[in-house]
Coordinates of C-alpha atoms and ligand atoms in Angstrom, one line a residue:
M24 CA 237.0 112.3 188.7
T25 CA 233.9 111.2 191.3
E26 CA 233.0 108.0 191.2
E27 CA 229.9 108.9 190.3
V28 CA 230.7 110.7 186.8
L29 CA 233.5 107.2 186.4
V30 CA 230.2 105.3 186.9
A31 CA 227.9 107.3 184.0
K32 CA 231.0 107.8 182.1
A33 CA 231.5 103.9 181.3
P34 CA 228.4 102.6 178.6
F35 CA 230.5 105.0 176.5
K36 CA 234.1 104.0 175.8
N37 CA 234.3 103.5 172.7
A38 CA 231.9 106.6 170.9
D39 CA 233.3 108.2 168.2
P40 CA 236.5 110.6 169.4
E41 CA 234.0 113.6 168.8
L42 CA 230.7 112.3 170.7
Q43 CA 233.0 110.9 173.2
T44 CA 233.8 115.0 173.5
I45 CA 230.4 116.0 174.3
A46 CA 230.0 113.9 177.0
D47 CA 232.4 114.5 178.6
K48 CA 231.7 119.0 178.3
I49 CA 228.1 116.6 180.0
Y50 CA 230.0 115.3 182.7
T51 CA 231.8 117.9 183.6
G52 CA 228.7 121.2 183.7
E53 CA 230.6 123.4 180.7
R54 CA 228.0 124.6 178.2
L55 CA 227.2 122.5 174.7
S56 CA 228.2 125.0 171.4
K57 CA 225.8 125.2 168.4
E58 CA 228.2 122.9 166.3
D59 CA 228.2 120.2 170.2
G60 CA 223.8 120.4 169.1
L61 CA 224.0 119.4 166.1
L62 CA 227.2 117.0 165.7
L63 CA 224.4 115.2 168.3
F64 CA 221.4 115.2 165.9
Q65 CA 223.0 114.0 163.0
K66 CA 225.5 111.1 164.5
A67 CA 225.0 110.3 167.9
D68 CA 222.0 107.6 168.3
L69 CA 219.5 107.2 170.6
P70 CA 220.9 105.1 173.5
F71 CA 223.6 107.2 173.3
V72 CA 222.0 110.8 174.1
G73 CA 219.2 109.2 176.3
A74 CA 222.2 108.2 178.5
L75 CA 223.6 111.8 178.8
A76 CA 220.7 113.2 179.2
N77 CA 218.8 110.7 181.9
Y78 CA 221.9 112.1 183.5
V79 CA 221.7 115.6 183.4
R80 CA 217.7 115.2 184.5
E81 CA 218.3 113.3 186.9
K82 CA 221.9 115.6 188.7
L83 CA 218.3 118.3 188.7
H84 CA 215.4 116.5 189.9
G85 CA 215.8 113.0 191.3
D86 CA 213.7 111.2 190.5
K87 CA 211.0 113.3 190.5
V88 CA 208.3 114.3 187.5
Y89 CA 206.3 117.3 187.9
F90 CA 202.6 117.8 187.3
N91 CA 200.0 120.3 188.1
R92 CA 196.0 120.4 188.4
N93 CA 194.7 122.6 186.0
F94 CA 192.2 123.4 183.0
H95 CA 192.6 125.7 180.2
I96 CA 189.6 128.4 178.4
E97 CA 190.6 128.2 174.5
P98 CA 188.3 131.8 174.6
T99 CA 188.1 131.5 170.8
N100 CA 189.7 129.7 168.0
V101 CA 189.2 132.6 165.9
C102 CA 191.9 133.9 164.2
V103 CA 193.3 137.3 162.4
F104 CA 196.3 134.4 161.2
S105 CA 196.4 132.3 159.6
C106 CA 199.8 129.8 160.2
N107 CA 200.0 126.4 157.8
F108 CA 200.1 124.4 160.6
C109 CA 197.3 125.7 162.4
S110 CA 193.9 122.6 162.8
Y111 CA 192.1 124.9 165.3
S112 CA 192.0 128.3 163.9
R113 CA 188.5 130.1 161.8
L114 CA 189.3 133.5 160.0
Y115 CA 186.8 136.2 161.0
A116 CA 184.9 135.8 157.7
H117 CA 184.4 131.7 158.6
R118 CA 183.4 132.1 162.2
E119 CA 180.5 130.3 162.7
E120 CA 182.7 127.7 162.1
G121 CA 184.3 127.7 165.4
W122 CA 183.5 128.9 168.8
E123 CA 183.3 132.7 170.5
L124 CA 183.4 132.6 174.3
S125 CA 181.4 135.2 176.5
M126 CA 182.7 136.5 179.7
D127 CA 179.8 134.8 181.6
D128 CA 180.4 131.2 179.5
M129 CA 184.4 131.6 181.0
L130 CA 183.5 132.3 184.2
N131 CA 181.1 129.4 184.7
I132 CA 184.4 127.0 183.3
V133 CA 185.7 128.7 186.4
K134 CA 183.6 128.1 188.3
K135 CA 183.0 124.5 187.5
Y136 CA 186.1 124.4 189.3
D137 CA 185.1 125.6 192.8
G138 CA 185.7 123.1 196.0
Q139 CA 188.4 121.3 193.3
P140 CA 191.8 121.4 194.0
V141 CA 193.1 123.2 191.1
T142 CA 195.6 125.6 191.4
E143 CA 195.9 126.6 187.6
V144 CA 193.7 127.5 184.5
H145 CA 195.5 128.4 181.2
I146 CA 194.3 130.5 179.2
V147 CA 195.4 130.3 175.0
G148 CA 193.3 130.9 171.7
G149 CA 193.3 132.2 168.3
V150 CA 193.7 135.9 168.0
H151 CA 190.2 137.3 167.7
P152 CA 190.0 140.9 166.7
K153 CA 187.2 141.7 168.1
M154 CA 188.8 140.7 172.0
N155 CA 191.5 143.5 172.7
L156 CA 193.6 144.0 175.9
Y157 CA 190.7 145.9 177.5
F158 CA 188.1 142.5 177.1
F159 CA 191.2 140.4 178.8
V160 CA 192.0 142.3 181.9
D161 CA 187.8 142.7 182.6
L162 CA 188.2 138.6 182.5
L163 CA 191.6 138.9 184.6
K164 CA 190.2 140.4 186.6
A165 CA 186.7 138.5 187.7
I166 CA 189.1 135.4 187.2
K167 CA 190.6 136.8 191.0
A168 CA 187.9 137.3 191.8
H169 CA 186.2 134.8 191.7
R170 CA 189.7 132.9 192.9
P171 CA 192.3 134.3 194.3
D172 CA 194.0 132.1 194.8
L173 CA 193.8 130.2 191.1
H174 CA 197.8 130.7 189.3
I175 CA 196.6 132.6 186.2
K176 CA 198.8 131.7 183.6
G177 CA 197.6 132.8 179.8
F178 CA 197.8 134.5 176.0
T179 CA 200.6 133.5 174.4
A180 CA 203.6 136.0 172.8
V181 CA 201.7 136.0 170.0
E182 CA 198.8 136.9 171.5
L183 CA 199.7 140.1 173.9
D184 CA 201.6 141.3 170.3
Y185 CA 198.6 142.2 169.1
M186 CA 197.4 143.3 171.8
F187 CA 199.6 145.8 172.4
R188 CA 200.0 146.8 169.2
K189 CA 196.3 147.2 169.0
A190 CA 195.5 149.3 172.5
K191 CA 199.1 151.3 170.6
L192 CA 200.5 150.7 174.7
T193 CA 204.7 149.2 174.5
N194 CA 205.5 146.0 175.4
E195 CA 206.3 146.8 179.3
E196 CA 203.0 149.2 179.3
G197 CA 200.8 146.1 178.6
V198 CA 202.2 143.6 180.8
K199 CA 202.3 145.9 183.5
V200 CA 198.2 146.5 182.3
L201 CA 198.1 142.4 182.3
K202 CA 199.7 142.4 185.9
E203 CA 197.8 144.3 187.5
A204 CA 194.7 143.3 186.4
G205 CA 196.1 138.9 188.0
L206 CA 197.5 137.9 185.2
N207 CA 200.4 135.4 186.6
S208 CA 202.4 133.9 184.2
I209 CA 202.4 133.3 180.0
P210 CA 203.1 130.3 178.3
G211 CA 205.5 129.1 175.5
G212 CA 203.5 128.7 172.7
G213 CA 203.3 131.0 169.5
A214 CA 207.7 130.2 169.0
E215 CA 207.2 127.4 166.6
I216 CA 210.5 128.2 164.5
F217 CA 212.8 131.3 164.6
D218 CA 214.8 131.3 161.6
E219 CA 213.4 133.6 159.7
E220 CA 213.3 132.0 156.2
I221 CA 211.5 129.0 158.4
R222 CA 208.9 130.5 159.8
E223 CA 208.0 132.6 156.5
K224 CA 207.0 129.3 155.3
I225 CA 204.8 128.3 157.9
C226 CA 203.5 131.0 160.0
A227 CA 204.5 134.2 158.0
D228 CA 201.8 137.2 159.0
K229 CA 203.0 136.3 163.0
V230 CA 204.6 137.7 165.6
D231 CA 208.7 137.8 164.9
A232 CA 211.4 135.4 166.3
E233 CA 212.8 139.0 168.0
G234 CA 209.2 140.1 169.1
W235 CA 208.2 137.2 170.8
L236 CA 211.2 137.5 173.0
A237 CA 210.9 141.1 173.0
I238 CA 207.7 140.7 175.0
H239 CA 208.7 137.1 177.3
E240 CA 211.8 139.4 177.5
A241 CA 209.2 142.1 179.8
I242 CA 207.3 139.4 181.4
H243 CA 210.8 138.3 182.5
N244 CA 211.2 142.4 184.0
A245 CA 208.8 142.5 185.1
G246 CA 209.0 140.0 187.7
M247 CA 206.8 137.5 186.3
H248 CA 208.0 133.7 184.3
S249 CA 207.8 131.9 181.2
N250 CA 207.7 129.2 179.3
A251 CA 209.4 128.4 175.8
T252 CA 208.1 126.5 173.0
M253 CA 209.8 125.8 169.6
L254 CA 207.2 123.0 167.4
Y255 CA 209.7 120.9 165.0
G256 CA 209.0 118.2 163.2
H257 CA 207.7 119.2 159.8
I258 CA 210.1 121.4 157.2
E259 CA 212.7 122.5 160.2
K260 CA 216.3 121.3 159.6
Y261 CA 218.4 120.8 162.4
E262 CA 220.4 123.8 162.1
H263 CA 217.5 125.4 162.8
R264 CA 216.1 123.4 165.7
I265 CA 219.8 124.4 167.5
D266 CA 219.8 128.1 166.7
H267 CA 216.2 128.3 168.4
M268 CA 217.3 127.2 171.2
D269 CA 220.2 129.5 171.2
R270 CA 217.8 132.4 171.2
L271 CA 216.0 130.8 173.6
R272 CA 219.3 129.7 175.6
Q273 CA 220.1 133.5 175.3
L274 CA 217.1 135.3 177.0
Q275 CA 217.3 132.6 180.4
D276 CA 221.3 133.4 180.7
K277 CA 220.2 137.3 180.5
T278 CA 217.1 137.1 182.3
G279 CA 216.3 134.1 184.2
G280 CA 212.6 133.4 183.8
F281 CA 211.9 130.8 182.5
N282 CA 210.3 127.7 183.5
T283 CA 210.1 125.3 181.1
F284 CA 211.6 124.2 177.6
I285 CA 208.8 122.2 175.9
P286 CA 209.0 121.2 172.4
L287 CA 206.1 120.5 170.5
K288 CA 206.4 117.3 167.2
F289 CA 203.9 118.9 165.0
R290 CA 200.9 117.2 164.2
N291 CA 199.4 116.3 160.9
G292 CA 195.9 116.6 160.3
D293 CA 194.0 119.1 159.0
N294 CA 195.3 121.4 158.2
D295 CA 197.6 122.7 155.2
M296 CA 200.6 121.0 155.7
S297 CA 199.4 117.9 155.6
N298 CA 201.1 116.7 153.0
V299 CA 204.6 116.3 155.2
P300 CA 205.1 113.4 157.5
E301 CA 205.3 112.8 161.0
V302 CA 208.2 112.3 162.2
S303 CA 208.9 109.4 164.4
L304 CA 208.9 108.4 167.6
V305 CA 212.8 107.7 167.6
E306 CA 212.9 111.2 166.3
D307 CA 211.1 112.5 169.8
L308 CA 213.0 111.0 171.9
K309 CA 216.3 112.5 170.5
M310 CA 214.9 115.9 170.1
Y311 CA 213.6 115.4 174.7
A312 CA 216.8 114.0 175.2
I313 CA 218.8 116.5 173.2
A314 CA 217.1 119.7 174.2
R315 CA 217.8 118.2 178.6
L316 CA 221.5 118.6 177.3
Y317 CA 221.7 122.0 175.5
M318 CA 219.7 123.5 176.8
D319 CA 221.3 123.8 180.6
N320 CA 220.0 127.0 182.1
F321 CA 216.0 125.6 181.4
P322 CA 215.7 124.8 184.5
H323 CA 212.8 122.0 183.8
L324 CA 211.5 119.7 180.5
K325 CA 208.4 119.5 179.7
A326 CA 206.9 117.0 177.6
Y327 CA 203.4 117.2 176.0
W328 CA 201.3 114.7 177.0
P329 CA 197.7 116.0 174.9
M330 CA 200.0 116.2 172.0
L331 CA 202.4 113.1 172.3
G332 CA 199.7 110.6 174.1
R333 CA 200.4 109.4 177.9
Q334 CA 202.5 106.0 176.2
N335 CA 205.0 108.2 174.6
A336 CA 204.7 111.1 177.7
Q337 CA 206.0 108.0 179.9
L338 CA 208.9 107.2 177.5
T339 CA 209.3 111.2 177.9
L340 CA 211.0 111.2 181.6
S341 CA 213.9 108.5 180.7
F342 CA 215.6 110.9 177.8
G343 CA 215.6 114.1 180.0
V344 CA 212.3 115.1 180.8
D345 CA 210.9 116.1 184.0
D346 CA 207.7 117.3 184.3
I347 CA 204.8 115.9 182.4
D348 CA 201.9 119.2 182.3
G349 CA 198.5 118.8 184.1
T350 CA 195.7 117.1 184.9
I351 CA 193.9 119.1 181.8
D352 CA 190.5 118.1 182.3
D353 CA 189.5 117.6 177.6
T354 CA 189.5 121.5 178.0
T355 CA 192.4 122.1 175.7
K356 CA 191.4 120.8 171.5
I357 CA 194.5 121.9 170.2
Y358 CA 195.8 118.4 169.8
S359 CA 192.6 116.8 169.4
M360 CA 192.0 118.8 166.1
A361 CA 195.5 118.5 165.1
G362 CA 194.7 114.5 164.9
A363 CA 196.6 113.7 168.5
E364 CA 195.6 110.2 169.6
E365 CA 194.3 112.6 172.7
Q366 CA 190.6 113.3 171.8
K367 CA 189.7 114.2 175.1
P368 CA 192.6 115.2 177.0
E369 CA 191.9 114.5 180.5
M370 CA 193.9 112.7 184.1
T371 CA 192.4 112.6 187.1
T372 CA 195.6 113.0 189.6
D373 CA 195.4 109.0 190.7
E374 CA 196.2 108.5 186.9
I375 CA 199.1 110.9 186.6
V376 CA 200.3 109.3 189.8
T377 CA 200.4 105.8 188.7
L378 CA 201.7 106.1 184.8
I379 CA 204.8 108.5 186.4
K380 CA 204.8 105.1 189.1
Q381 CA 205.3 102.9 186.5
V382 CA 208.6 103.8 185.2
K383 CA 209.6 104.5 189.2
R384 CA 209.9 107.5 189.3
K385 CA 208.5 109.4 191.7
P386 CA 205.7 112.0 190.6
V387 CA 205.4 115.8 192.2
E388 CA 203.0 117.7 192.4
R389 CA 203.6 121.4 192.4
D390 CA 201.8 124.8 191.1
T391 CA 202.7 127.0 188.5
L392 CA 206.1 127.9 190.1
Y393 CA 207.0 124.2 190.4
N394 CA 206.3 125.3 195.0
V395 CA 205.6 121.5 195.8
I396 CA 201.8 120.4 196.8
T397 CA 203.1 117.1 197.2
E398 CA 204.5 114.9 197.0
Y399 CA 204.1 110.9 196.2
Ligands
V47_20 O1 202.1 127.4 169.8 C1 199.4 124.1 166.2 C2 201.6 124.9 168.8 C3 200.7 126.3 170.4 C4 199.7 122.4 166.4 O2 203.3 127.5 178.1 C5 200.4 122.6 167.1 O3 202.7 125.4 180.0 C6 201.4 120.8 166.7 O4 202.5 126.2 173.7 N1 200.2 120.3 165.7 C7 200.2 125.9 171.8 N2 201.5 121.7 167.4 C8 200.1 125.6 173.5 C9 200.8 126.3 173.7 C10 201.8 125.5 175.1 C11 200.5 123.5 175.4 C12 200.3 123.2 176.3 C13 201.6 123.2 177.5 C14 202.4 125.2 177.4 C15 202.5 125.1 178.6 C16 201.9 125.7 176.2 O5 200.9 125.0 170.2 C17 201.1 126.6 169.0 C18 201.8 125.7 167.8 O6 202.7 126.7 168.7 N3 200.7 124.0 167.6 N4 199.4 123.3 165.8 C19 199.9 120.5 165.4 N5 199.2 121.4 164.0
SF4_21 FE1 196.2 132.0 165.1 FE2 197.7 131.0 167.1 FE3 196.4 129.3 164.3 FE4 198.6 131.0 163.8 S1 198.4 128.8 165.6 S2 196.8 130.0 163.3 S3 197.9 131.9 166.2 S4 195.3 129.6 166.4

C-alpha cells in the first residue's frame, strides 16, 4: 500500500467494518457493488462519504474545477407530456400561457453572442407537437451557418424519441440526420428515475428507461458524446437511485460515450408534486459523494448551480464534484419556475472563477468535450 493510500485511510480507523470494507475498495480501485452503494446511503455519514469522494475526485482531477461559457435556447415550453414534477411546461391546449420561439427568434439569440467567446449552446425545451425533426434540422443548419465554431448540445432523449417516432425513423437514422445537420452532442435530461414503478408515478407518458438508454447508445455509436442526469429527492427510495446509476454505469462500460453525470435535485415549486418536501443540503451532498464513488467509469460529476444555488454548488466541490456547468447568462427558466433561489441564472466568467477560488480550487474553462481553454 502506498503512503498516499495510508494517509487517506487514516480517518476511518474506527469505522463500521462493512463501511471500512467499502473504503478499502475505493482505495484499491475496486468497483462498488449495488449492495455497497445502498449501504453507503443507509449507514454512512456525510464526513465518511465526503472524504472518500474527495479522494476519488482529487485522484481524477486534482484541484481542477471545470466550467464553460454557454447559453441556452429553450424553443418552447409547450409539451405533449405532463410530468408531475415539471413546473415549466404548458399543454398544447393552453399554449397561449407558454412560449413558442420562431426560427428568427432563436437565431437572434445566437446572434446576441456574436464576438463573445461562448463555446456552447444548450438547446432544450418542451416536446411541441408542431416542432418536428425537420424544423430542428433547419435550426441546426442555420446556427452552424452563422457560427460554425459553436458546439451544439441539443435535445434530450425525450425530445429525440418523439421526433424520431413522428418522422418514422429508427434512432440510428434520426441521429444521422441531426448529426449531418450540425448536432454535436446531447444533454442528459429526461432520465428522471429509470425504475418502472416510480417512473409510472412521476412521468408516465414519456420515453421509458430502455428507450432513453437506446437513444444515448445510438448517439455514442455515431461517435458523439452525451451526459446523463438523475432526478432525486422526491418519492424514490435509495435502491431506485442505485438502480438508476447502475443502468448508466452498464451502458458506459459498453460505449464509453458519457462525459458527465448530473444529479438533479427535485424542486417542488408550483408543480403537481408540490406536496412532496425537498430534501436537505446534507442529503444533496451525500448524493453527490455517493455518485462519485459509484459512477467509477464517468469521468466527470456536475453540480448544476442554477438548481442548487451558488453557495451550495460551491460546497459540492468538496464532495466529489469537478464541474459546475457554465455562465448561462439567464437563458434558462426550468429551475427558476420550479422555485430555485437563482431567479436570474447568470454568472460572469469572473464570478465563476471567484466562486471556485474561494474554496481553494483551480478554475479551468473547458469546451463541451473537456478540452482545456484557459486555466486560471
Ligand atoms: O429532465 C424538470 C429536470 C431536466 C424539475 O446535460 C427538474 O449538461 C428538479 O437535464 N426539479 C432538464 N429538476 C435539465 C437537464 C440539464 C440541465 C443542465 C445541464 C444538463 C447537461 C442537463 O430538468 C429534466 C428534469 O429532470 N427538471 N423539472 C424540477 N421541478
Ligand atoms: Fe415536458 Fe420535459 Fe416538462 Fe416532462 S419535464 S412535461 S417532457 S418539458
